[in-house]
Short mmCIF file of C-alpha atoms and ligand atoms in Angstrom, two decimals:
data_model
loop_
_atom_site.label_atom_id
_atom_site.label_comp_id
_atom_site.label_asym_id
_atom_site.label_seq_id
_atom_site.Cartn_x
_atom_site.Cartn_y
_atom_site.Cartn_z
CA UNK A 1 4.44 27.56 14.96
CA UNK A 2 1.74 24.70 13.39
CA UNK A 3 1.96 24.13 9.99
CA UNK A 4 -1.26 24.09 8.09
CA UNK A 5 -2.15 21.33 5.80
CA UNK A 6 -4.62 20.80 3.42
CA UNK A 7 -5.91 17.26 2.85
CA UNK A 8 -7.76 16.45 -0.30
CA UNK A 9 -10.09 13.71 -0.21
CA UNK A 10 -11.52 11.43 2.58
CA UNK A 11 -11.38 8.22 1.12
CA UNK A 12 -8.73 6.03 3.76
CA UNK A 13 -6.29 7.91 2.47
CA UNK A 14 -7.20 11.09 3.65
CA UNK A 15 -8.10 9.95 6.93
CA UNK A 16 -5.10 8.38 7.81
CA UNK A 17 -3.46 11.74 6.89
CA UNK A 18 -6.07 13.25 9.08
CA UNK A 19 -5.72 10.51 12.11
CA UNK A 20 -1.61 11.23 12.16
CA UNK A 21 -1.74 15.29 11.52
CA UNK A 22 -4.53 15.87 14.45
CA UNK A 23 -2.91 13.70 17.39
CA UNK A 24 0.13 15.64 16.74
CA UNK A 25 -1.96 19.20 17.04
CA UNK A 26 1.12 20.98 18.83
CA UNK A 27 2.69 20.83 15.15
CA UNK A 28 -0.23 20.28 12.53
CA UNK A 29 -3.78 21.97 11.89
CA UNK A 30 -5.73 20.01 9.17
CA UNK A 31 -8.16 20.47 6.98
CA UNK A 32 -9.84 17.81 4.96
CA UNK A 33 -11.39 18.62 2.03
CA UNK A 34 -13.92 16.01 0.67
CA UNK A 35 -16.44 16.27 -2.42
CA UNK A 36 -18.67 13.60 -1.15
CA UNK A 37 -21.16 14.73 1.49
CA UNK A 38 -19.82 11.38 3.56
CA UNK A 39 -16.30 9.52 4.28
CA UNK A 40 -15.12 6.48 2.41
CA UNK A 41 -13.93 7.09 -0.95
CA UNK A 42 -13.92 4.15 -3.42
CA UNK A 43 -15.93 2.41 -1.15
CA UNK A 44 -19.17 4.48 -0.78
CA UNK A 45 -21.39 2.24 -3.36
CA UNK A 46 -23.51 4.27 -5.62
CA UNK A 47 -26.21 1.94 -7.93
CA UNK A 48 -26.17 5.02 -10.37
CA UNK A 49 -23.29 5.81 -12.82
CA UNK A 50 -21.84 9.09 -14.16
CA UNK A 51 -22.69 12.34 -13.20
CA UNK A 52 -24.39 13.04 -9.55
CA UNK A 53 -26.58 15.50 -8.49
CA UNK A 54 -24.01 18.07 -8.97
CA UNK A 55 -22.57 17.06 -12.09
CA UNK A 56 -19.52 15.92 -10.29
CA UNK A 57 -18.42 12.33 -12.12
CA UNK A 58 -19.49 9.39 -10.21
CA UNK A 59 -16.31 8.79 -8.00
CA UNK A 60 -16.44 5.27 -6.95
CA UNK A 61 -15.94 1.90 -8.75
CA UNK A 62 -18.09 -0.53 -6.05
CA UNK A 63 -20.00 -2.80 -7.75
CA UNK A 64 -22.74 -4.75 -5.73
CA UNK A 65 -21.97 -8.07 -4.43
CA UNK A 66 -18.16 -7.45 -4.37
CA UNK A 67 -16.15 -8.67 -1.59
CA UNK A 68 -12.69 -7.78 -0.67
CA UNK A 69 -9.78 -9.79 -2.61
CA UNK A 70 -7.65 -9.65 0.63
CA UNK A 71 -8.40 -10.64 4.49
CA UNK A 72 -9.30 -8.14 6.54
CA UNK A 73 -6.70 -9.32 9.03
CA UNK A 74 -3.37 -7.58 6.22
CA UNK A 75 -6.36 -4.69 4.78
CA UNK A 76 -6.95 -3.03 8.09
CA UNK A 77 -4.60 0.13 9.53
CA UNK A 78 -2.13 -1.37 11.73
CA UNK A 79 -3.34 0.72 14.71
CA UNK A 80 -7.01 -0.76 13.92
CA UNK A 81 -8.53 -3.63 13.60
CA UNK A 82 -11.50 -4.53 11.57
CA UNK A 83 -14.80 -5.88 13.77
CA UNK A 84 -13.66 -9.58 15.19
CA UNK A 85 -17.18 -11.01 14.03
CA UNK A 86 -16.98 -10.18 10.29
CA UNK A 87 -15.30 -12.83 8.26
CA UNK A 88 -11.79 -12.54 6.31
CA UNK A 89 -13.22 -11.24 3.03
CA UNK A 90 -15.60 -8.56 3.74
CA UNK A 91 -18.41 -6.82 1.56
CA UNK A 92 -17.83 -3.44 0.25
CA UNK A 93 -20.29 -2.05 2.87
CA UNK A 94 -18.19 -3.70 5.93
CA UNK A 95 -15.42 -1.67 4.60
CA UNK A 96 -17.17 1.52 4.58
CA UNK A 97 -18.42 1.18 8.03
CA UNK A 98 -14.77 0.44 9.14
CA UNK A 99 -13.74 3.43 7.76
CA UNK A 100 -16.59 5.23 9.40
CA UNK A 101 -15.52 3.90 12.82
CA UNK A 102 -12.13 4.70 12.48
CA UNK A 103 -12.64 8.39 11.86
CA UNK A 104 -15.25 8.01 15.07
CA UNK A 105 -11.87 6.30 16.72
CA UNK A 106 -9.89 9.31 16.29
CA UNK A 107 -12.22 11.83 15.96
CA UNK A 108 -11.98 12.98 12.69
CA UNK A 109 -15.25 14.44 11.38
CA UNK A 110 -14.66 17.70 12.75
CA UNK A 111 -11.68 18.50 10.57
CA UNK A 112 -13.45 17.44 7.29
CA UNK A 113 -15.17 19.59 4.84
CA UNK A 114 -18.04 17.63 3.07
CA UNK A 115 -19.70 18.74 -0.45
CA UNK A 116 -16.96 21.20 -0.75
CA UNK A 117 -14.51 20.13 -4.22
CA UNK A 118 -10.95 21.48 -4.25
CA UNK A 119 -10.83 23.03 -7.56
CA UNK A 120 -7.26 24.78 -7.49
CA UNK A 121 -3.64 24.21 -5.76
CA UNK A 122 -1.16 26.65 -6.07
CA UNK A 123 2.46 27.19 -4.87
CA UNK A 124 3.40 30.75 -3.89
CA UNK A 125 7.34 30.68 -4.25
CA UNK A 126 9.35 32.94 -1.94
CA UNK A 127 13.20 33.14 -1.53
CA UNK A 128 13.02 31.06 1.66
CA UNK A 129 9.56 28.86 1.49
CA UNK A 130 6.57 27.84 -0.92
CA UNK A 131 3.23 28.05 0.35
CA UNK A 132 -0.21 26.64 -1.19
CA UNK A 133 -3.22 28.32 -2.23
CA UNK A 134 -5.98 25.86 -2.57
CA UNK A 135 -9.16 27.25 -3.53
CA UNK A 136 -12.36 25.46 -3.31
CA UNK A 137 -16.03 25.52 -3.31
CA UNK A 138 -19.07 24.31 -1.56
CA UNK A 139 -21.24 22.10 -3.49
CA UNK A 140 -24.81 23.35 -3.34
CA UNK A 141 -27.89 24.25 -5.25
CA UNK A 142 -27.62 28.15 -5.16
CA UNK A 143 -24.33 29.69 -6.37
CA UNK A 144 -21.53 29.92 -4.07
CA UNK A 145 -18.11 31.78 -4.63
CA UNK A 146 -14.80 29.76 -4.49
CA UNK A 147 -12.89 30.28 -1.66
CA UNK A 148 -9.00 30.35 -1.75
CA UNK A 149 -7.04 29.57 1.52
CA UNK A 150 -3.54 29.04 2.33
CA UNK A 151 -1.64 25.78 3.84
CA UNK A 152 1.81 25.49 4.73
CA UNK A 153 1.38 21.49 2.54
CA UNK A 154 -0.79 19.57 0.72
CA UNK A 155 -1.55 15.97 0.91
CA UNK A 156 -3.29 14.64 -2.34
CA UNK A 157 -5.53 11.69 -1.39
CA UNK A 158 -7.89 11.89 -4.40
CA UNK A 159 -7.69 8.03 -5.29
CA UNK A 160 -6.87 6.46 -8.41
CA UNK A 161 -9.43 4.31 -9.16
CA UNK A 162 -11.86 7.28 -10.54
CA UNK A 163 -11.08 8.02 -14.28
CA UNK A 164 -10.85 5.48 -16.73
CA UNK A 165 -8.40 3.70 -19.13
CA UNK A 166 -9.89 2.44 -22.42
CA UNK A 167 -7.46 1.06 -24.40
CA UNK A 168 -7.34 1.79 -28.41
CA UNK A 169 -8.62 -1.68 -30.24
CA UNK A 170 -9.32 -1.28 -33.96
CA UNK A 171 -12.88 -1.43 -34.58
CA UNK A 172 -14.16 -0.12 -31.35
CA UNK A 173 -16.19 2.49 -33.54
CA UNK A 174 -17.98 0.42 -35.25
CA UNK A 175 -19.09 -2.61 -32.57
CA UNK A 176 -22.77 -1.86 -31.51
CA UNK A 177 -23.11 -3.96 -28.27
CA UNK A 178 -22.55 -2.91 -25.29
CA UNK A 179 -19.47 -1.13 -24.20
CA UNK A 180 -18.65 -0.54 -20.65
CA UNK A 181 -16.07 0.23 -17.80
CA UNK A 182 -15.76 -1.43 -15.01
CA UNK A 183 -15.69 1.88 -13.08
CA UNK A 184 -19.65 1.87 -14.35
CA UNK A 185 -20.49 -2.03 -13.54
CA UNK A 186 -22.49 -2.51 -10.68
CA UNK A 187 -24.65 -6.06 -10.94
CA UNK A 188 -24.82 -8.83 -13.26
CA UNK A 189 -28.47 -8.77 -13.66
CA UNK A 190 -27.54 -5.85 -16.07
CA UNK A 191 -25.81 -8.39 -18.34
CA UNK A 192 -28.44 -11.15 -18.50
CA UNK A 193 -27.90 -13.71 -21.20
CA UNK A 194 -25.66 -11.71 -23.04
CA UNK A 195 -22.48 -13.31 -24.22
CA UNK A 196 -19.54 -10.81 -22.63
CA UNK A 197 -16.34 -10.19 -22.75
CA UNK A 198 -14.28 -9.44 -19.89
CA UNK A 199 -10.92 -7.62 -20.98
CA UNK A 200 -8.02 -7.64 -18.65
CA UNK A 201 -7.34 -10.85 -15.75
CA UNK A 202 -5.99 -8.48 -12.95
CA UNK A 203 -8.05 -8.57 -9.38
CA UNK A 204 -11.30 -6.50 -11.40
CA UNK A 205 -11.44 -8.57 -14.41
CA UNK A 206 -11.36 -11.93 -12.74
CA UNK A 207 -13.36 -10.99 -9.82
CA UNK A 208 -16.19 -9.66 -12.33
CA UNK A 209 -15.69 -12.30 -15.14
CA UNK A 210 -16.94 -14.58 -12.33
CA UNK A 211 -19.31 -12.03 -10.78
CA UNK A 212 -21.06 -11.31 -14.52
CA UNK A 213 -21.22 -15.14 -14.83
CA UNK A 214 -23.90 -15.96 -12.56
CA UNK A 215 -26.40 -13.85 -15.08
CA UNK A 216 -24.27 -14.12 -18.59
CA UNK A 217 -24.69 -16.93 -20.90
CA UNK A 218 -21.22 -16.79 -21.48
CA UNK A 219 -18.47 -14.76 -20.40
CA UNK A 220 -14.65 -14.85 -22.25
CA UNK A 221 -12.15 -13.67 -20.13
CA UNK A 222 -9.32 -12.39 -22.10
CA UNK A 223 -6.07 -11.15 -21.12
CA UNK A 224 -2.23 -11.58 -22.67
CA UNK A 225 -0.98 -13.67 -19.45
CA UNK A 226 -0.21 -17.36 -20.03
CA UNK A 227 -3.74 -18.64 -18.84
CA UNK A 228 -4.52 -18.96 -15.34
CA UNK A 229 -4.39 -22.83 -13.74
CA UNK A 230 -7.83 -21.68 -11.60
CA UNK A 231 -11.34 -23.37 -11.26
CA UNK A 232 -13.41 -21.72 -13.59
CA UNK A 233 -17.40 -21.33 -13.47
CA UNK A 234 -18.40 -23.83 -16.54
CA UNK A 235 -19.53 -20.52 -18.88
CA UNK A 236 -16.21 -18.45 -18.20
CA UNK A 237 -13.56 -19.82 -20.61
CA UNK A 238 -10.13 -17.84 -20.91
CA UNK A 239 -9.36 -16.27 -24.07
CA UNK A 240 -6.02 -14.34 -25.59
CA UNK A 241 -5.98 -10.73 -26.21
CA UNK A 242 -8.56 -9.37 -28.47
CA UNK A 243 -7.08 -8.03 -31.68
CA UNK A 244 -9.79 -6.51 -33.09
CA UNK A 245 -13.76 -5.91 -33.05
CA UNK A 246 -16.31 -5.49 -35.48
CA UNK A 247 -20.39 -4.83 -35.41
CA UNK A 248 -20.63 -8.08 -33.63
CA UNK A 249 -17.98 -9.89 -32.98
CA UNK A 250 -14.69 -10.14 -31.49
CA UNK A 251 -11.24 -11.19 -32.66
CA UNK A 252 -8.77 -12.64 -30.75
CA UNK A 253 -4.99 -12.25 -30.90
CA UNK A 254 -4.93 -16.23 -31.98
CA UNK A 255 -6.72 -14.83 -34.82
CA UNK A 256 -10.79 -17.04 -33.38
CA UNK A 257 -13.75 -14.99 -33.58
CA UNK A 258 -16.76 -15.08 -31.56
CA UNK A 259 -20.22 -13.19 -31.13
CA UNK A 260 -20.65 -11.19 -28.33
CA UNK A 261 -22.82 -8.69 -26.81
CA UNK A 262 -21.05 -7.14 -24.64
CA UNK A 263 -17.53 -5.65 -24.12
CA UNK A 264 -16.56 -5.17 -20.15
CA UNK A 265 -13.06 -3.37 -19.95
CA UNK A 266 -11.37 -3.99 -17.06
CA UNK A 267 -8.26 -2.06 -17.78
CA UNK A 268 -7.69 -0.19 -15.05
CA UNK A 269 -7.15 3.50 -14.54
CA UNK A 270 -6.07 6.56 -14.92
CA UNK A 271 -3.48 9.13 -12.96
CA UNK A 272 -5.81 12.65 -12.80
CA UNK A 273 -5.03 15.80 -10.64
CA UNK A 274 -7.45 18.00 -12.41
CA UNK A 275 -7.00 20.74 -9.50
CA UNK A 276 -3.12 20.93 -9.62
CA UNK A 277 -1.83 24.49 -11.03
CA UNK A 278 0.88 23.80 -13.84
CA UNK A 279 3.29 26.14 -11.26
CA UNK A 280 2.75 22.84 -9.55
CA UNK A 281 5.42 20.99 -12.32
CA UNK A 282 3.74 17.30 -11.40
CA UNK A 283 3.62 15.56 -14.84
CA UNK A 284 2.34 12.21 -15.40
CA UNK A 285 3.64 10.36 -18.88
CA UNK A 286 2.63 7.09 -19.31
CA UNK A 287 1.45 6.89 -15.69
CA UNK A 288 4.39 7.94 -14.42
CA UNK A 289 4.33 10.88 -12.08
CA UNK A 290 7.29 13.11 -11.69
CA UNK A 291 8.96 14.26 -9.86
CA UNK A 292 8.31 12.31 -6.80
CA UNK A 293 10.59 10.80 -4.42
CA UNK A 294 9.34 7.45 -2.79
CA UNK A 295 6.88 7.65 -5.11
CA UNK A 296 5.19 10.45 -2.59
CA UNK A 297 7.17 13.48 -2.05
CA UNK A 298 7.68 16.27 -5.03
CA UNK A 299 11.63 16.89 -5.09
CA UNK A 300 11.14 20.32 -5.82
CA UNK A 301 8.07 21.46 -3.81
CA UNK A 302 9.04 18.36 -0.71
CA UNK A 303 5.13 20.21 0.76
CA UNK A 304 3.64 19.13 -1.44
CA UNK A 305 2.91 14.78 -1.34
CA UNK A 306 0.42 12.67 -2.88
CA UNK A 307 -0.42 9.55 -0.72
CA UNK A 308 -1.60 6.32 -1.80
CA UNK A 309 -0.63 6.31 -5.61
CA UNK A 310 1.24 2.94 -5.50
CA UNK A 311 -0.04 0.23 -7.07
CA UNK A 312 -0.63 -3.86 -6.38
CA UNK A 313 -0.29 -2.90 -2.87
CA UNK A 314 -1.77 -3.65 0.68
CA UNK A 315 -3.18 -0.27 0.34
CA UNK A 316 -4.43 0.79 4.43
CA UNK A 317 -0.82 -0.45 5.60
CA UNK A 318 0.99 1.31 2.74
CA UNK A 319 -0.98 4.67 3.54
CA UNK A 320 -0.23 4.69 7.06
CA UNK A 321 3.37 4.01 6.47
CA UNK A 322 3.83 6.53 3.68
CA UNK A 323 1.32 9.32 5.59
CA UNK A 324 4.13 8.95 8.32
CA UNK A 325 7.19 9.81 6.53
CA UNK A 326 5.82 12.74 4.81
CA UNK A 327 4.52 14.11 8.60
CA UNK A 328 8.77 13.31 9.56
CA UNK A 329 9.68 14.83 6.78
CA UNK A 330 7.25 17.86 7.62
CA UNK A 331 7.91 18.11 11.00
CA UNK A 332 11.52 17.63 11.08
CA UNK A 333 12.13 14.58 12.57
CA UNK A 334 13.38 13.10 9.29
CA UNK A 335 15.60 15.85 6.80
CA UNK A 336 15.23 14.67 3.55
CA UNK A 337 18.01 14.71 1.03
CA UNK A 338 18.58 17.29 -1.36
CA UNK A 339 16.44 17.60 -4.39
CA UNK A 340 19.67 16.27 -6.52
CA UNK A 341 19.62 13.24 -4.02
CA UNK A 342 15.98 12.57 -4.44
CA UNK A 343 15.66 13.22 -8.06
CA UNK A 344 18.90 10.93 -8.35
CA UNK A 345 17.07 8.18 -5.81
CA UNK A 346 13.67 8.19 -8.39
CA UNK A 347 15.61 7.58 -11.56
CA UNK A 348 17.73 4.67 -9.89
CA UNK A 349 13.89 2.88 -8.95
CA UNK A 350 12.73 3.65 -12.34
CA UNK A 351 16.03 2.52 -14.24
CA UNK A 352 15.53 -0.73 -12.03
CA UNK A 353 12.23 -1.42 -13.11
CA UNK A 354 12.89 -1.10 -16.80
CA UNK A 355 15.82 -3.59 -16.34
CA UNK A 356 13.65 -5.61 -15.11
CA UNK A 357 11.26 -5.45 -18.40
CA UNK A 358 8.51 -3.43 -16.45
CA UNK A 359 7.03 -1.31 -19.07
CA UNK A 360 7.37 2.39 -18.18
CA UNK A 361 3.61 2.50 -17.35
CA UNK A 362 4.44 0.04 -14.33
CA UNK A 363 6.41 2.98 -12.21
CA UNK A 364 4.67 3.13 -9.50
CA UNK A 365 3.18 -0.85 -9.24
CA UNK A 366 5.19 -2.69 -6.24
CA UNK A 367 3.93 -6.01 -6.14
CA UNK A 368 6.68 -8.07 -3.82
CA UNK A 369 8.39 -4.48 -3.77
CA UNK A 370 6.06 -3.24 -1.21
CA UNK A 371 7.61 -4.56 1.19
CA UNK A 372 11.21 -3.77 1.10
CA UNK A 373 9.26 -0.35 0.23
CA UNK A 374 7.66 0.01 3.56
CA UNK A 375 10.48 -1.44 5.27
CA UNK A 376 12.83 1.68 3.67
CA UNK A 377 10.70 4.60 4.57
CA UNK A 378 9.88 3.32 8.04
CA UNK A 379 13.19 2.83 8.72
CA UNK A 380 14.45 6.35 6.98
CA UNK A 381 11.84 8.12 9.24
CA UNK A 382 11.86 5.80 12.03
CA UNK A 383 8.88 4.25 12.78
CA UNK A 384 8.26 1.02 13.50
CA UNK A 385 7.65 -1.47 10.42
CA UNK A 386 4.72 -2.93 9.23
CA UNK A 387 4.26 -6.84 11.20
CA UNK A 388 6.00 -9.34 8.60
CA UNK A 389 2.67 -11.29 8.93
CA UNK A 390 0.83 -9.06 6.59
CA UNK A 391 3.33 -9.93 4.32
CA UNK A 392 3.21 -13.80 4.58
CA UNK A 393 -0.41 -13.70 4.97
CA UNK A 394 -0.84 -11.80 1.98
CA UNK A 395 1.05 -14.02 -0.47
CA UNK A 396 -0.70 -16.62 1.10
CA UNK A 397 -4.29 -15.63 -0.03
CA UNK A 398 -2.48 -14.85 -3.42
CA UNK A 399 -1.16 -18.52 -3.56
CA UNK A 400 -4.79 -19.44 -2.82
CA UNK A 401 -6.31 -17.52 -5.43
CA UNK A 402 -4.38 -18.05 -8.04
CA UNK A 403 -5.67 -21.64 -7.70
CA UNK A 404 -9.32 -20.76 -7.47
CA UNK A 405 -10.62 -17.36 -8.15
CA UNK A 406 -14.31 -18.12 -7.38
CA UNK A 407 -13.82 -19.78 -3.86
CA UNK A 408 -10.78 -18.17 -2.59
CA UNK A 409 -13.21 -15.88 -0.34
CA UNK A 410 -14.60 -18.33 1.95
CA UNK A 411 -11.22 -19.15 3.88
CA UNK A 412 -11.03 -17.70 7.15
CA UNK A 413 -7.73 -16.38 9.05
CA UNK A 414 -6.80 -15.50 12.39
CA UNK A 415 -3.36 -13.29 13.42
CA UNK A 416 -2.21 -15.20 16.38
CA UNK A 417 1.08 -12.61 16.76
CA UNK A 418 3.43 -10.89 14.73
CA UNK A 419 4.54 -13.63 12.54
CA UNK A 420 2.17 -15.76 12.93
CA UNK A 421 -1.41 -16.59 12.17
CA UNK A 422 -3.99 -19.23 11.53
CA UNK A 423 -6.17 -20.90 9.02
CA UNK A 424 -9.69 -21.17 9.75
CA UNK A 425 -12.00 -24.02 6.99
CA UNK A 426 -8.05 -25.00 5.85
CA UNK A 427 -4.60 -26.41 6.42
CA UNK A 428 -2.63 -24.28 9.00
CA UNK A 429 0.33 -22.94 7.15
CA UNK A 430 2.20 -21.67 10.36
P1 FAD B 1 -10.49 6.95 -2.66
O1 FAD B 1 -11.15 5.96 -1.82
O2 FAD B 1 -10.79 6.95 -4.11
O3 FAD B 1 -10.81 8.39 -2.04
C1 FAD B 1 -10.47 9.59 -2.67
C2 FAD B 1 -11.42 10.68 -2.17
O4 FAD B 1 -11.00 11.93 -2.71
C3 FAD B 1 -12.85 10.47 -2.59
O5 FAD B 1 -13.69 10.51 -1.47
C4 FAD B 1 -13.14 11.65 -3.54
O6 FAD B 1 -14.48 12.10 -3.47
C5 FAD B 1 -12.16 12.69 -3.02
N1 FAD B 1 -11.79 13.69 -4.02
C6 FAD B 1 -11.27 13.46 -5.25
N2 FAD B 1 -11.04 14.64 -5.88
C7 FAD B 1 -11.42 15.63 -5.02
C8 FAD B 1 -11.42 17.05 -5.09
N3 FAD B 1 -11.01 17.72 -6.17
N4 FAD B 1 -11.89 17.75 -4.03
C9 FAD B 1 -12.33 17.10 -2.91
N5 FAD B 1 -12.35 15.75 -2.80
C10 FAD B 1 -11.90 15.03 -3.83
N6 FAD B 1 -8.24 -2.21 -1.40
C11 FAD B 1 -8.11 -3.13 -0.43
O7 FAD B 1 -7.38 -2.93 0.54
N7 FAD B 1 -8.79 -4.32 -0.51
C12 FAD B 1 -9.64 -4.59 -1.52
O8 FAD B 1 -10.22 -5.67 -1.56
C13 FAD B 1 -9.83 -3.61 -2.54
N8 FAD B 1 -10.70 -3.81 -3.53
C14 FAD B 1 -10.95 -2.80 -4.41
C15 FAD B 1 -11.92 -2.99 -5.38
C16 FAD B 1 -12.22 -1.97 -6.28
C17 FAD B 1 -13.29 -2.18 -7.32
C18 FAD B 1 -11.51 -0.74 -6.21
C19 FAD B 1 -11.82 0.39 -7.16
C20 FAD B 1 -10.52 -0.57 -5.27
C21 FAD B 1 -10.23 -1.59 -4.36
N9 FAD B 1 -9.25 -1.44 -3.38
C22 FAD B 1 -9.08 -2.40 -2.43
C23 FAD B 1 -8.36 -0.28 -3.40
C24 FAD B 1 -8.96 0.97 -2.76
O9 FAD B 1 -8.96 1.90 -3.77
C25 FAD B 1 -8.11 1.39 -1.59
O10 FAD B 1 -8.25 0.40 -0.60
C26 FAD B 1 -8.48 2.69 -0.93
O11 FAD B 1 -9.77 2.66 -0.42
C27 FAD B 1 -8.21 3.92 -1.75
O12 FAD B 1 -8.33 5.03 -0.91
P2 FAD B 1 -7.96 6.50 -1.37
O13 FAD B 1 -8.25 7.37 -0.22
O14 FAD B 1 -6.60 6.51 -1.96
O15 FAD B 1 -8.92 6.84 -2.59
#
C-alpha cells in the first residue's frame, strides 16, 4: 500500500521532499502544494512588498543585489551540483534557476500544485492510525471552494524566513523616520542619503549594513556582540544596542545619541503555521516548537514533520539529510523510539543548550551542532553522511568573513574530493 503525503511549500525544502518521496513511488504518492504560481521559495525576488495580487503576504525576503553568504560548492544538494561556470557566491537569481533545474533533474513539476494555498491540516485520530485532512484552495480571480483531501503525512516546508520579528524598543511610537524590515528591503537606492540604522550583525544585518552603504550617507550598525574585527566601508561604523528612540534620534545602550532617518531591523523571524489545526498540539513559545523530535518529527503525531526549521545551518544539505530520515521513519526502514523516548531525547537537547547559556529562543539554532546533527540522523536511519568537506569548507568562508564582510564574496573554491578542496584568488588551505 503507498502512503500519501502532502507537501506544503516548494521552496528547496519541498522539493527535496518531493525529489526523495517520487523515486521511491512503490511506497510514496506526493503532492506538493505551493502558493506561488512558480518553484523557489525565499528565493523568487519580488521588487514589490506586502500583499500580492491575491492578498497573500509577500513571501520572500530577496533583496536585489544580494549574493549568497556561502559557496555554492557546501549550499548545493549533495546529489547536485550547482552550474561549474558560476562563481562561489552566487546571485539570488543563480539560486533560483538551480532550484528550477533540479526539479527539471528529477522531474518534479508534475507533482506540484501552483496558486493553490493550504489553508487547513487536520489529524483524524483512530484507535490504530492518524490520518490528515488538508484542505486547500486555488488561488484565482473568481471564487473557488476549498477542497479537503486526505494524506497518510504531512511534510511542512513553509520556510521561516516569511513573518517578521520586531523587537519592543521604547519609543518606537513616537520616531517618524523610516521604519522597516528587512523582509521588505530590496535596494539601497531606496535609502539615499539618509543616515540608517541597521539593527542586528547576524548574516542580514551585516550583509545589508554594507549593501545600504553604497547609497546611505551613513549607516550605524548596531548589535550587542563585542564588535566585529572586519573591514568596514568608511560610512558604516559599529554601534551598541539601541536603548531607546525618539522623533529623531536614536539612543544607544552606551547611553550616545545620534540623528537618523531611518531604522532597518534586521532581527530575524518568526515561527508561523497559520494552517495547522490546534488537534495538531504543535506549540511554539519563544521559538521553540514542541513537540518535535530531531527538531523534525512530532512525538505524538511521528506523520506529521516539519523540514528545514533549524537554524545557522547549511540549509540544502541539512534538508536532504533530515527529508531522509523522516521518509525511514515513514517507510519503515528506521522504527523510531517511543514517544516517551523521543519526548525524553528533545528535553535532553534543550536542557543542553540552556547549560550552555543559549537563551530558550535559540532551540532550534545549530551552529557547529549541525554537524554532529547530520551525522546522528544519517547514521540512526542509515544513509550515508554528508562529505566532511562541507563542513571544513564552511568554517572556512566563516573564518574569512568574519575578517572582511564586504570582500569575503570574491574568493573562489573548488571541491577536489571528499575532504578536500581548493582556493581559487587565495592561499590553499588543504
Ligand atoms: P522557502 O524558500 O521560504 O519556501 C517555502 C515555500 O512554502 C514558499 O514557496 C511558500 O510560498 C510556500 N508556502 C508557505 N505557506 C504555504 C501555504 N499555506 N500553502 C502553500 N504554500 C505555502 N541559504 C543558503 O543556503 N545560502 C544563502 O546564502 C542564504 N541566504 C539567504 C538570504 C536571505 C535574505 C534569506 C531570507 C534566506 C537565505 N538563505 C540562504 C536561507 C534560505 O531560506 C534557505 O536556503 C532555503 O531556501 C529555505 O527553503 P524553504 O523551502 O525552507 O523555505
Amino acid at each position: 500500500m503507498t502512503i500519501r503525503v502532502a507537501v506544503i511549500g516548494a521552496g528547496a525544502a519541498g522539493l527535496c521532499a518531493l525529489r526523495h518521496l517520487t523515486t521511491r513511488q512503490h511506497k510514496f504518492q506526493a503532492v506538493c502544494f505551493e502558493q506561488n504560481s512558480r518553484l523557489g521559495g525565499t528565493w523568487i525576488y519580488n521588487d514589490k512588498t506586502g500583499v500580492d495580487d491575491h492578498g497573500l503576504a509577500i513571501h520572500s525576503s530577496m533583496y536585489k543585489n544580494l549574493k549568497t553568504n556561502l559557496p555554492k560548492e557546501v549550499m548545493a544538494f549533495p546529489d547536485f551540483p550547482f552550474r561549474k561556470d558560476l562563481p562561489s557566491f552566487v546571485r539570488h537569481e543563480d539560486m533560483l534557476e538551480y532550484l528550477e533545474s533540479y526539479a527539471d533533474r528529477f522531474d518534479l513539476l508534475k507533482y506540484i500544485k501552483f496558486s493553490t494555498t493550504v489553508s487547513l491540516v487536520q489529524p483524524l485520530t483512530y484507535p490504530d492510525k492518524v490520518t490528515w485532512q488538508v484542505t486547500y484552495k486555488a488561488l484565482s480571480d473568481s471564487v473557488v471552494t476549498p477542497v479537503t483531501e486526505n494524506f497518510d503525512a504531512v511534510m511542512v516546508c513553509n520556510g521561516h524566513y516569511s513573518v517578521p520579528f520586531i523587537p519592543t524598543i521604547p519609543g518606537l511610537d513616537v520616531f517618524r523616520g523610516q521604519i522597516r524590515h528587512s523582509h521588505n528591503y530590496r535596494y539601497p537606492a531606496e535609502f539615499e542619503g539618509l543616515r540608517v540604522v541597521c539593527l542586528g550583525a547576524a548574516a542580514s544585518g551585516q550583509d545589508i549594513s554594507v549593501d545600504v552603504s553604497t547609497a546611505a550617507k551613513q549607516v550605524y550598525m548596531c548589535h550587542r556582540k563585542p564588535n566585529l574585527q572586519t573591514y568596514l566601508p568608511d560610512n558604516v561604523e559599529q554601534k551598541p544596542g539601541v536603548k531607546n528612540v525618539t522623533e529623531h534620534t536614536v539612543v544607544f545602550e552606551n547611553g550616545e545619541e545620534v540623528t537618523v532617518d531611518a531604522l532597518l531591523f534586521c532581527t530575524g523571524y518568526r515561527f508561523s503555521f497559520p494552517f495547522l489545526s490546534p488537534e495538531c498540539h504543535l506549540t511554539t513559545e519563544n521559538e521553540r516548537i514542541v513537540p518535535l523530535y530531531k527538531h523534525l518529527i512530532h512525538t505524538e503525531y511521528p506523520s506529521l514533520s516539519l523540514i528545514g526549521i533549524l537554524k545557522t545551518i547549511c540549509p540544502f544539505p541539512n534538508f536532504h539529510n533530515q527529508v531522509l530520515f523522516v521518509i525511514a521513519a515513514l517507510d519503515g526502514t528506521m522504527t523510531l523510539p517511543s514517544r516517551e523516548n523521543m519526548d525524553e531525547d528533545t528535553a535532553k537537547d534543550f536542557s543542553s543548550r540552556l547549560k550552555r547559556g543559549m537563551p530558550e529562543r535559540y532551540a532550534h539554532t545549530m551552529g557547529t551542532m549541525q554537524w554532529r546533527y547530520n551525522d546522528e540522523i544519517a547514521d540512526l536511519a542509515g544513509f550515508e553522511r554528508i562529505p566532511p568537506v562541507v563542513e571544513e569548507l564552511y568554517d572556512t568562508v566563516h573564518i574569512t568573513r568574519v575578517k572582511d564582510i564586504v570582500h569575503y564574496k570574491s574568493v573562489n573554491y573548488k571541491l577536489t574530493g571528499p575532504n578536500t578542496y581548493i582556493t581559487i584568488n587565495g592561499d590553499n588551505p588543504t
